[in-house]
Structures are given as structure tokens and as C-alpha cells.
Backbone as JSON, one array per atom type, in Angstrom:
{
  "sequence": "XXXXXXXXXXXXXXXXXXXXXXXXXXXXXXXXXXXXXXXXXXXXXXXXXXXXXXXXXXXXXXXXXXXXXXXXXXXXXXXXXXXXXXXXXXXXXXXXXXXXXXXXXXXXXXXXXXXXXXXXXXXXXXXXXXXXXXXXXXXXXXXXXXXXXXXXXXXXXXXXXXXXXXXXXXXXXXXXXXXXXXXXXXXXXXXXXXXXXXXXXXXXX",
  "N": [[0.84, -1.18, 0.0], [0.35, 2.35, -0.44], [1.34, 4.77, 1.63], [2.4, 7.31, 1.98], [3.73, 10.01, 0.04], [6.78, 11.42, -0.89], [8.03, 13.96, -2.59], [8.32, 15.82, -5.69], [6.2, 18.35, -6.95], [4.81, 18.15, -10.08], [2.72, 19.04, -11.68], [-0.45, 20.72, -11.37], [-3.97, 20.48, -11.3], [-7.53, 21.11, -11.46], [-8.54, 19.0, -9.97], [-6.56, 17.19, -9.21], [-3.11, 16.47, -8.33], [0.05, 16.03, -9.88], [2.59, 14.14, -8.8], [6.0, 13.65, -8.53], [7.83, 10.96, -7.44], [10.47, 9.01, -6.54], [11.11, 8.64, -9.22], [8.7, 8.11, -10.42], [5.58, 9.26, -11.62], [2.9, 10.19, -9.75], [-0.52, 10.42, -10.0], [-2.54, 12.24, -8.03], [-5.44, 12.58, -6.29], [-6.87, 15.27, -4.54], [-8.09, 17.28, -1.73], [-9.71, 20.46, -2.38], [-8.59, 22.7, -1.04], [-6.02, 21.8, -0.41], [-4.95, 21.4, -2.96], [-4.89, 24.02, -3.87], [-2.82, 25.0, -2.43], [-0.56, 24.08, -3.58], [2.13, 24.13, -6.02], [3.83, 23.9, -9.18], [7.02, 22.39, -9.1], [7.38, 22.46, -6.41], [8.51, 20.96, -3.36], [7.1, 18.32, -1.61], [5.43, 16.55, 1.12], [3.05, 14.13, 1.05], [0.28, 12.67, 2.5], [-1.23, 9.6, 1.87], [-3.94, 7.6, 0.47], [-4.84, 4.63, -0.97], [-7.24, 3.63, -3.28], [-9.01, 0.91, -4.51], [-11.16, -0.02, -6.98], [-13.77, -1.61, -8.97], [-13.45, -0.55, -11.51], [-11.33, 1.22, -11.46], [-8.16, 2.41, -10.18], [-7.33, 4.48, -7.68], [-5.48, 7.13, -6.31], [-5.57, 8.93, -3.38], [-4.76, 12.0, -1.82], [-3.34, 14.0, 0.88], [-2.37, 16.96, 2.58], [-2.19, 17.11, 5.29], [-2.15, 14.98, 8.17], [-4.47, 14.91, 9.68], [-6.5, 15.39, 7.84], [-6.38, 13.08, 6.29], [-7.05, 11.18, 8.24], [-9.71, 11.94, 8.77], [-10.81, 11.47, 6.24], [-10.64, 8.67, 6.13], [-12.31, 8.04, 8.28], [-14.83, 8.96, 7.41], [-15.46, 7.11, 5.43], [-16.28, 4.97, 6.84], [-18.94, 5.11, 7.1], [-21.83, 3.63, 5.87], [-22.42, 3.53, 2.42], [-21.01, 5.82, 1.89], [-18.47, 6.71, -0.1], [-15.02, 7.07, -1.32], [-15.07, 9.29, -3.09], [-17.18, 10.97, -2.28], [-16.32, 11.43, 0.3], [-14.0, 12.89, -0.22], [-15.16, 15.09, -1.44], [-16.5, 16.23, 0.73], [-14.31, 16.99, 2.31], [-13.27, 18.88, 0.66], [-15.09, 20.82, 0.91], [-15.32, 21.45, 3.64], [-12.78, 22.06, 6.07], [-10.89, 19.56, 7.95], [-11.14, 19.92, 10.8], [-13.41, 21.58, 11.12], [-15.27, 20.0, 9.84], [-15.35, 17.73, 11.48], [-16.29, 18.95, 13.78], [-18.82, 19.75, 12.89], [-20.06, 17.26, 12.59], [-19.98, 16.39, 15.26], [-21.62, 18.32, 16.43], [-23.99, 17.82, 15.2], [-24.67, 19.14, 12.85], [-26.25, 19.08, 10.15], [-26.8, 20.72, 8.01], [-24.45, 22.12, 7.37], [-22.82, 19.99, 6.52], [-24.27, 19.09, 4.32], [-23.7, 20.86, 2.31], [-21.69, 19.91, 0.75], [-20.95, 18.89, -2.53], [-22.78, 16.28, -4.11], [-23.66, 14.97, -1.85], [-26.02, 15.72, -0.09], [-28.97, 16.26, 2.05], [-30.01, 13.96, 3.36], [-27.85, 12.18, 3.22], [-26.02, 13.61, 4.77], [-27.26, 13.55, 7.27], [-27.12, 10.84, 7.74], [-24.37, 10.44, 8.02], [-23.91, 11.87, 10.39], [-25.49, 10.35, 12.16], [-24.15, 7.86, 12.15], [-21.5, 8.45, 12.8], [-21.35, 10.29, 14.89], [-20.06, 10.92, 18.04], [-18.09, 9.03, 17.73], [-15.89, 10.12, 16.56], [-12.7, 11.25, 17.25], [-12.11, 14.24, 18.38], [-9.83, 15.5, 19.32], [-7.75, 14.28, 17.97], [-8.35, 14.89, 15.29], [-8.32, 17.66, 15.33], [-5.77, 18.06, 16.07], [-4.94, 18.36, 18.71], [-3.47, 17.08, 21.44], [-4.96, 14.97, 23.82], [-4.96, 14.98, 27.37], [-3.51, 12.23, 28.9], [-4.4, 10.57, 26.9], [-4.86, 7.53, 25.02], [-2.29, 5.73, 23.24], [-2.08, 6.15, 19.75], [-3.39, 3.74, 17.49], [-1.59, 2.9, 15.19], [-0.82, 0.63, 13.82], [-3.15, -0.94, 13.45], [-4.51, 0.87, 11.82], [-2.89, 0.79, 9.54], [-3.35, -1.84, 8.66], [-6.12, -1.76, 8.14], [-6.18, 0.2, 6.11], [-4.76, -1.17, 4.18], [-6.54, -3.27, 3.6], [-8.71, -1.81, 2.62], [-7.55, -0.78, 0.32], [-7.5, -3.05, -1.17], [-10.04, -3.34, -1.92], [-12.04, -3.76, -0.02], [-14.75, -2.64, 2.09], [-14.47, 0.05, 4.44], [-15.77, -0.26, 6.93], [-16.25, -3.05, 7.06], [-13.61, -3.93, 6.96], [-12.5, -2.92, 9.37], [-14.05, -4.28, 11.26], [-13.28, -6.92, 10.72], [-10.57, -6.85, 11.46], [-10.78, -6.28, 14.22], [-12.09, -8.6, 15.03], [-10.29, -10.75, 14.36], [-8.11, -10.11, 15.95], [-9.17, -10.38, 18.51], [-9.9, -13.11, 18.48], [-7.46, -14.37, 18.21], [-5.93, -13.59, 20.32], [-4.35, -11.27, 20.03], [-2.65, -8.45, 20.94], [-3.74, -5.05, 21.17], [-2.86, -1.55, 21.08], [-1.65, -2.48, 17.82], [1.49, -4.03, 17.41], [4.3, -3.32, 15.28], [5.38, -5.68, 14.18], [3.23, -7.37, 14.19], [1.53, -6.55, 12.2], [1.66, -7.64, 9.42], [0.79, -10.28, 9.94], [-1.79, -9.93, 11.04], [-3.05, -8.67, 8.89], [-3.05, -10.76, 7.02], [-4.65, -12.66, 8.36], [-7.04, -11.22, 8.61], [-7.75, -10.85, 5.92], [-8.23, -13.52, 5.2], [-10.43, -14.04, 6.84], [-12.33, -12.21, 5.83], [-12.6, -13.2, 3.21], [-13.78, -15.68, 3.75], [-16.22, -14.84, 4.57], [-17.57, -14.03, 2.34]],
  "CA": [[0.0, 0.0, 0.0], [1.1, 3.6, -0.5], [0.87, 5.58, 2.75], [2.86, 8.69, 1.87], [4.63, 10.35, -1.06], [7.69, 12.53, -0.67], [8.59, 14.24, -3.91], [8.19, 17.15, -6.31], [4.97, 18.59, -7.71], [5.05, 18.4, -11.5], [1.59, 19.79, -12.23], [-1.65, 20.77, -10.54], [-5.18, 20.94, -11.99], [-8.67, 21.36, -10.57], [-8.92, 17.84, -9.16], [-5.45, 16.34, -8.82], [-1.74, 16.92, -8.5], [0.97, 15.01, -10.37], [3.73, 14.21, -7.89], [7.1, 12.76, -8.89], [8.48, 10.37, -6.28], [11.22, 7.82, -6.94], [11.11, 8.49, -10.67], [7.36, 7.77, -10.88], [4.61, 10.34, -11.46], [1.66, 9.71, -9.14], [-1.67, 11.32, -10.08], [-3.09, 12.17, -6.68], [-6.63, 13.4, -6.08], [-6.72, 15.93, -3.25], [-9.1, 18.32, -1.44], [-9.49, 21.73, -3.09], [-7.69, 23.58, -0.28], [-4.66, 21.27, -0.55], [-4.5, 21.68, -4.33], [-4.62, 25.46, -4.0], [-1.57, 25.32, -1.72], [0.55, 23.46, -4.33], [2.55, 24.71, -7.3], [4.85, 23.1, -9.86], [8.38, 22.55, -8.59], [7.36, 22.43, -4.93], [8.79, 19.69, -2.7], [6.01, 18.08, -0.66], [5.1, 15.26, 1.71], [1.61, 13.97, 0.92], [-0.25, 11.45, 3.11], [-2.06, 9.04, 0.81], [-4.79, 6.44, 0.65], [-5.07, 4.01, -2.28], [-8.56, 3.01, -3.4], [-9.13, 0.0, -5.66], [-12.55, -0.36, -7.29], [-13.89, -2.51, -10.12], [-13.08, 0.09, -12.76], [-10.24, 2.2, -11.33], [-7.27, 2.45, -9.01], [-7.21, 5.92, -7.46], [-4.68, 7.54, -5.16], [-6.03, 10.16, -2.76], [-3.68, 12.56, -1.03], [-3.67, 15.06, 1.83], [-1.19, 17.62, 3.12], [-2.19, 16.95, 6.75], [-2.62, 13.69, 8.63], [-5.84, 15.06, 10.16], [-7.39, 15.24, 6.68], [-6.41, 11.66, 5.93], [-7.82, 10.48, 9.26], [-11.12, 12.22, 8.55], [-11.15, 10.77, 5.0], [-10.86, 7.27, 6.48], [-13.48, 7.98, 9.16], [-16.05, 9.16, 6.63], [-15.76, 5.91, 4.67], [-16.89, 3.98, 7.73], [-20.39, 5.25, 6.95], [-22.31, 2.84, 4.74], [-22.86, 4.34, 1.3], [-20.09, 6.94, 1.67], [-17.23, 6.25, -0.71], [-13.93, 8.04, -1.31], [-15.37, 10.52, -3.84], [-17.99, 11.83, -1.42], [-15.45, 11.84, 1.42], [-13.13, 13.95, -0.72], [-16.01, 16.26, -1.65], [-16.72, 16.82, 2.05], [-13.07, 17.64, 2.74], [-13.08, 20.06, -0.19], [-16.09, 21.8, 1.34], [-15.0, 21.85, 5.01], [-11.52, 21.51, 6.58], [-11.2, 18.44, 8.84], [-11.59, 20.3, 12.14], [-14.79, 22.06, 11.04], [-16.09, 18.86, 9.46], [-15.51, 16.94, 12.69], [-17.14, 19.71, 14.69], [-20.18, 19.69, 12.36], [-20.59, 15.94, 12.96], [-20.18, 16.37, 16.72], [-22.73, 19.22, 16.77], [-25.19, 17.42, 14.47], [-24.97, 20.21, 11.89], [-26.44, 18.47, 8.83], [-26.82, 21.77, 6.98], [-23.06, 22.37, 6.98], [-22.33, 18.84, 5.76], [-25.02, 18.94, 3.07], [-23.17, 21.77, 1.31], [-20.75, 19.18, -0.1], [-21.55, 18.35, -3.75], [-22.93, 14.83, -4.18], [-24.06, 14.37, -0.58], [-27.44, 15.94, 0.2], [-29.36, 16.31, 3.46], [-30.15, 12.62, 3.91], [-26.51, 11.65, 3.41], [-25.43, 14.32, 5.9], [-27.87, 13.02, 8.49], [-26.6, 9.48, 7.93], [-23.01, 10.58, 8.55], [-24.03, 12.27, 11.79], [-26.04, 9.23, 12.9], [-23.2, 6.75, 12.27], [-20.18, 8.86, 13.29], [-21.41, 11.16, 16.06], [-19.58, 10.27, 19.25], [-16.98, 8.12, 17.45], [-14.76, 10.88, 16.05], [-11.84, 11.84, 18.28], [-11.85, 15.62, 17.97], [-8.46, 15.89, 19.69], [-6.87, 13.82, 16.88], [-8.65, 15.62, 14.06], [-7.93, 19.05, 15.49], [-4.34, 18.1, 16.36], [-4.68, 18.73, 20.1], [-3.38, 15.86, 22.22], [-5.7, 14.96, 25.08], [-4.17, 14.52, 28.51], [-3.74, 10.83, 29.23], [-5.02, 9.86, 25.78], [-4.13, 6.32, 24.67], [-1.44, 5.81, 22.06], [-2.81, 5.86, 18.52], [-3.14, 2.4, 16.98], [-1.2, 3.05, 13.8], [-0.75, -0.7, 13.21], [-4.5, -1.28, 12.97], [-4.8, 1.77, 10.69], [-2.17, 0.27, 8.37], [-4.05, -3.04, 8.19], [-7.4, -1.35, 7.57], [-5.91, 0.87, 4.83], [-4.38, -2.22, 3.23], [-7.75, -3.98, 3.18], [-9.49, -0.9, 1.78], [-6.87, -0.7, -0.97], [-7.8, -4.29, -1.9], [-11.43, -3.3, -2.34], [-13.0, -3.99, 1.06], [-15.31, -1.46, 2.73], [-13.78, 0.39, 5.68], [-16.49, -0.82, 8.06], [-15.97, -4.49, 7.08], [-12.2, -4.12, 7.27], [-12.29, -2.68, 10.8], [-14.68, -5.37, 12.0], [-12.44, -8.11, 10.54], [-9.36, -6.68, 12.27], [-11.17, -6.45, 15.63], [-12.44, -10.0, 15.26], [-9.13, -11.65, 14.36], [-7.27, -9.78, 17.11], [-9.8, -10.99, 19.68], [-9.88, -14.57, 18.36], [-6.09, -14.89, 18.25], [-5.26, -12.98, 21.48], [-3.34, -10.32, 19.56], [-2.84, -7.22, 21.71], [-3.8, -3.76, 20.5], [-2.47, -1.21, 19.7], [-0.83, -3.49, 17.15], [2.93, -3.82, 17.21], [4.66, -3.37, 13.86], [5.61, -7.06, 13.76], [1.95, -8.08, 14.07], [0.73, -6.02, 11.09], [1.5, -8.59, 8.32], [-0.01, -11.43, 10.38], [-3.19, -9.53, 11.18], [-3.54, -8.44, 7.54], [-3.31, -12.07, 6.42], [-5.8, -13.26, 9.05], [-8.25, -10.46, 8.28], [-8.09, -11.18, 4.53], [-8.83, -14.86, 5.2], [-11.75, -13.93, 7.47], [-13.22, -11.54, 4.89], [-12.86, -14.11, 2.09], [-14.72, -16.7, 4.21], [-17.53, -14.23, 4.75], [-18.18, -13.63, 1.06]],
  "C": [[0.89, 1.24, 0.0], [0.55, 4.52, 0.59], [1.31, 7.02, 2.7], [3.76, 8.84, 0.66], [5.51, 11.52, -0.62], [8.36, 12.81, -2.0], [8.31, 15.65, -4.37], [6.88, 17.24, -7.09], [5.34, 18.93, -9.15], [3.95, 19.26, -12.11], [0.42, 19.71, -11.28], [-2.82, 21.19, -11.42], [-6.31, 21.03, -10.98], [-8.98, 20.21, -9.64], [-7.75, 17.03, -8.63], [-4.11, 17.03, -9.01], [-0.91, 15.75, -9.02], [2.26, 15.17, -9.57], [4.77, 13.18, -8.3], [7.77, 12.28, -7.62], [9.17, 9.09, -6.73], [11.2, 7.57, -8.43], [9.75, 8.13, -11.25], [6.43, 8.96, -10.64], [3.28, 9.79, -10.95], [0.56, 10.77, -9.3], [-2.45, 11.16, -8.79], [-4.27, 13.12, -6.54], [-6.61, 13.96, -4.67], [-7.85, 16.92, -3.01], [-8.71, 19.63, -2.1], [-8.49, 22.63, -2.37], [-6.24, 23.12, -0.4], [-4.1, 21.58, -1.93], [-4.13, 23.15, -4.5], [-3.31, 25.86, -3.34], [-0.34, 24.79, -2.47], [0.87, 24.25, -5.59], [3.67, 23.86, -7.88], [6.23, 23.44, -9.32], [8.49, 22.48, -7.09], [7.69, 21.03, -4.42], [7.75, 19.49, -1.61], [6.07, 16.68, -0.05], [3.58, 15.16, 1.69], [1.21, 12.63, 1.54], [-1.31, 10.88, 2.18], [-2.89, 7.85, 1.25], [-5.13, 5.9, -0.74], [-6.42, 3.3, -2.29], [-8.61, 2.17, -4.66], [-10.6, -0.36, -5.83], [-12.58, -1.24, -8.53], [-13.36, -1.87, -11.4], [-11.93, 1.08, -12.65], [-9.4, 1.95, -10.08], [-6.94, 3.93, -8.81], [-6.42, 6.2, -6.2], [-5.21, 8.88, -4.66], [-4.93, 10.68, -1.83], [-4.11, 13.76, -0.19], [-2.38, 15.65, 2.39], [-1.08, 17.47, 4.63], [-2.73, 15.58, 7.13], [-4.07, 13.76, 9.11], [-6.84, 14.88, 9.02], [-7.5, 13.78, 6.27], [-7.22, 10.87, 6.95], [-9.32, 10.71, 9.06], [-11.63, 11.51, 7.3], [-11.46, 9.3, 5.3], [-12.1, 7.11, 7.35], [-14.77, 8.06, 8.36], [-16.45, 7.89, 5.87], [-16.26, 4.75, 5.53], [-18.41, 4.0, 7.6], [-20.84, 4.48, 5.71], [-22.85, 3.77, 3.65], [-21.98, 5.55, 1.02], [-18.76, 6.4, 1.14], [-16.18, 7.34, -0.73], [-14.25, 9.34, -2.05], [-16.19, 11.49, -2.99], [-17.17, 12.32, -0.24], [-14.53, 12.98, 0.99], [-13.92, 15.24, -0.95], [-16.27, 16.98, -0.33], [-15.49, 17.58, 2.52], [-12.71, 18.83, 1.85], [-14.02, 21.18, 0.21], [-15.76, 22.35, 2.73], [-13.63, 21.29, 5.4], [-11.82, 20.47, 7.66], [-11.68, 18.84, 10.22], [-13.04, 20.78, 12.13], [-15.75, 20.93, 10.65], [-16.39, 17.99, 10.69], [-16.44, 17.64, 13.67], [-18.6, 19.69, 14.21], [-20.84, 18.35, 12.69], [-20.91, 15.89, 14.45], [-21.39, 17.21, 17.13], [-24.04, 18.84, 16.07], [-25.63, 18.44, 13.44], [-25.07, 19.63, 10.47], [-26.4, 19.5, 7.71], [-25.42, 22.06, 6.47], [-22.52, 21.23, 6.13], [-22.99, 18.74, 4.39], [-24.55, 19.89, 1.98], [-22.19, 21.08, 0.36], [-21.46, 18.62, -1.33], [-21.63, 16.83, -3.71], [-23.4, 14.17, -2.9], [-25.56, 14.52, -0.31], [-27.76, 15.83, 1.68], [-29.45, 14.92, 4.09], [-28.78, 11.99, 4.17], [-25.82, 12.3, 4.6], [-25.97, 13.78, 7.22], [-27.36, 11.6, 8.79], [-25.19, 9.52, 8.52], [-23.05, 10.93, 10.03], [-24.49, 11.09, 12.65], [-24.99, 8.16, 13.17], [-21.85, 7.16, 12.88], [-20.21, 9.7, 14.56], [-21.01, 10.38, 17.31], [-18.39, 9.36, 19.02], [-15.75, 8.84, 16.92], [-13.99, 11.51, 17.21], [-11.44, 13.24, 17.83], [-10.42, 16.05, 18.27], [-7.47, 15.44, 18.62], [-7.08, 14.65, 15.63], [-8.15, 17.05, 14.16], [-6.47, 19.21, 15.88], [-4.0, 18.53, 17.77], [-4.63, 17.47, 20.94], [-4.14, 15.97, 23.53], [-4.82, 14.4, 26.19], [-4.53, 13.08, 28.82], [-4.36, 10.03, 28.1], [-4.2, 8.64, 25.42], [-3.33, 6.51, 23.39], [-2.25, 5.4, 20.82], [-2.41, 4.5, 17.98], [-2.82, 2.48, 15.5], [-1.1, 1.7, 13.08], [-2.1, -1.13, 12.65], [-4.87, -0.42, 11.78], [-4.13, 1.27, 9.42], [-2.89, -0.94, 7.78], [-5.36, -2.65, 7.51], [-7.2, -0.67, 6.22], [-5.52, -0.15, 3.77], [-5.59, -2.97, 2.7], [-8.62, -3.11, 2.28], [-8.88, -0.8, 0.38], [-7.11, -1.94, -1.83], [-9.28, -4.4, -2.25], [-12.47, -3.54, -1.26], [-13.5, -2.67, 1.63], [-14.62, -1.23, 4.07], [-14.44, -0.27, 6.89], [-16.23, -2.32, 8.19], [-14.53, -4.77, 7.46], [-11.94, -3.95, 8.77], [-12.87, -3.81, 11.64], [-13.84, -6.64, 11.91], [-11.19, -8.02, 11.4], [-9.68, -6.88, 13.76], [-11.41, -7.92, 15.95], [-11.21, -10.91, 15.33], [-8.18, -11.35, 15.53], [-7.83, -10.43, 18.37], [-9.68, -12.52, 19.65], [-8.49, -15.15, 18.54], [-5.26, -14.27, 19.38], [-4.11, -12.07, 21.06], [-3.63, -8.97, 20.22], [-2.91, -6.01, 20.78], [-3.46, -2.67, 21.5], [-1.52, -2.24, 19.11], [0.63, -3.09, 17.1], [3.23, -3.96, 15.73], [4.83, -4.78, 13.33], [4.31, -7.83, 13.55], [1.15, -7.67, 12.84], [0.58, -7.03, 9.95], [0.62, -9.79, 8.7], [-1.49, -11.08, 10.46], [-3.81, -9.27, 9.81], [-3.91, -9.76, 6.86], [-4.54, -12.73, 7.03], [-7.1, -12.56, 8.68], [-8.7, -10.73, 6.85], [-8.78, -12.54, 4.46], [-10.25, -14.81, 5.77], [-12.75, -13.27, 6.52], [-13.58, -12.43, 3.71], [-13.87, -15.19, 2.49], [-16.13, -16.14, 4.31], [-18.23, -13.84, 3.48], [-19.39, -14.49, 0.75]]
}
């Protein structure tokens, strides 16, 4: 999976940036605010999420980890795919988007093209109370538990193989519990959990 690109911006258009990294040009779809901050020749670090669908392989990118975290959170909602998640992040920055969910502000969310009022209400219903505002807003909470980056890596890997975020997270939770694998996941456990979760998802088809 591709988790981050470090390279040079070759070109920017209304929907994507072309980023050269390791001699390869990656077309990376990004929120509008991130694209407006880029220009050709700029050296950048872009946090990425790879989406594999039946008809396309698309790389999504973000200049801030908070945006990527929110992008992944939004896809936990049934019926919300990466295009709508990106549209939301192009309409509202991650901190304001998280605050709108926390406050139940469907009107603010519904401003995103392709979503609508019903979709906004669904996001609030499924995500309200589950978004960690301290992570999204970049403010560490006192005594907050260590972020489970290992689980995030496994879930992103499963999403990149075409599984829904909600199914991927449930599979990871299940195999960790069934095999007494401690969380947050240690780096050495990531390949094993990914393999177990893939097997579990395949059995459930």
C-alpha cells in the first residue's frame, strides 16, 4: 500500500496533482484547499490512501494527517465512498467537518456536492460520538491512549484491496480478539493480522 509520497509537484489541476516520487509520477486526487496550496516545482510530503474499485485504481492525497484520518473515518459510513469523502473535505476543513458531525450540523455537511441532506444526516447518525476531535484538530488529550497506527495500516491495506472500511475494521477487531493479539498493534503483528483479516473476509463472502 502507499501511505505517503515525498517528492516534487510536476503539475496541478482542478482535481489532482501530479507528484514525482522515486522516478514515478503519481496522479493524486486531493481536497481543493490542498490543491490550491501546491505549485509546480514544490517539494512536498503527501499522506495518501489508495482506493481500488472494479473500474479504477485511485490515489487520494492530503497535506495533513488530520485530513487523511477524517477521510478514512467518513468511509466507515455505509454508502459513503472516497469521492464523497473527498467532496466533504473540499467543502469543510477536517476540524470544522468533525465539529459539524459532533454538533449534528447536517446543513453544513449537506453543502458538499454529491451528498445531500439525507446523506449528511446518515453521517451524523453513524459517526457522532466516534470521532476523536483531539486527533482531528491536532490537540493531544491529557492521558489519551497511544494511537493504533498498526491497525490503521491493516485497515488501509484492506481498503486498498477493495473492502469497505467498516468491514475491514470489524475483521481486524475480530481476528485480534480470536487470536489474542494485543492492540495497539505492534509493527511485527501487522502482516499477520492483515493475512488473518483477509482470510476472514474471504470466508464471509
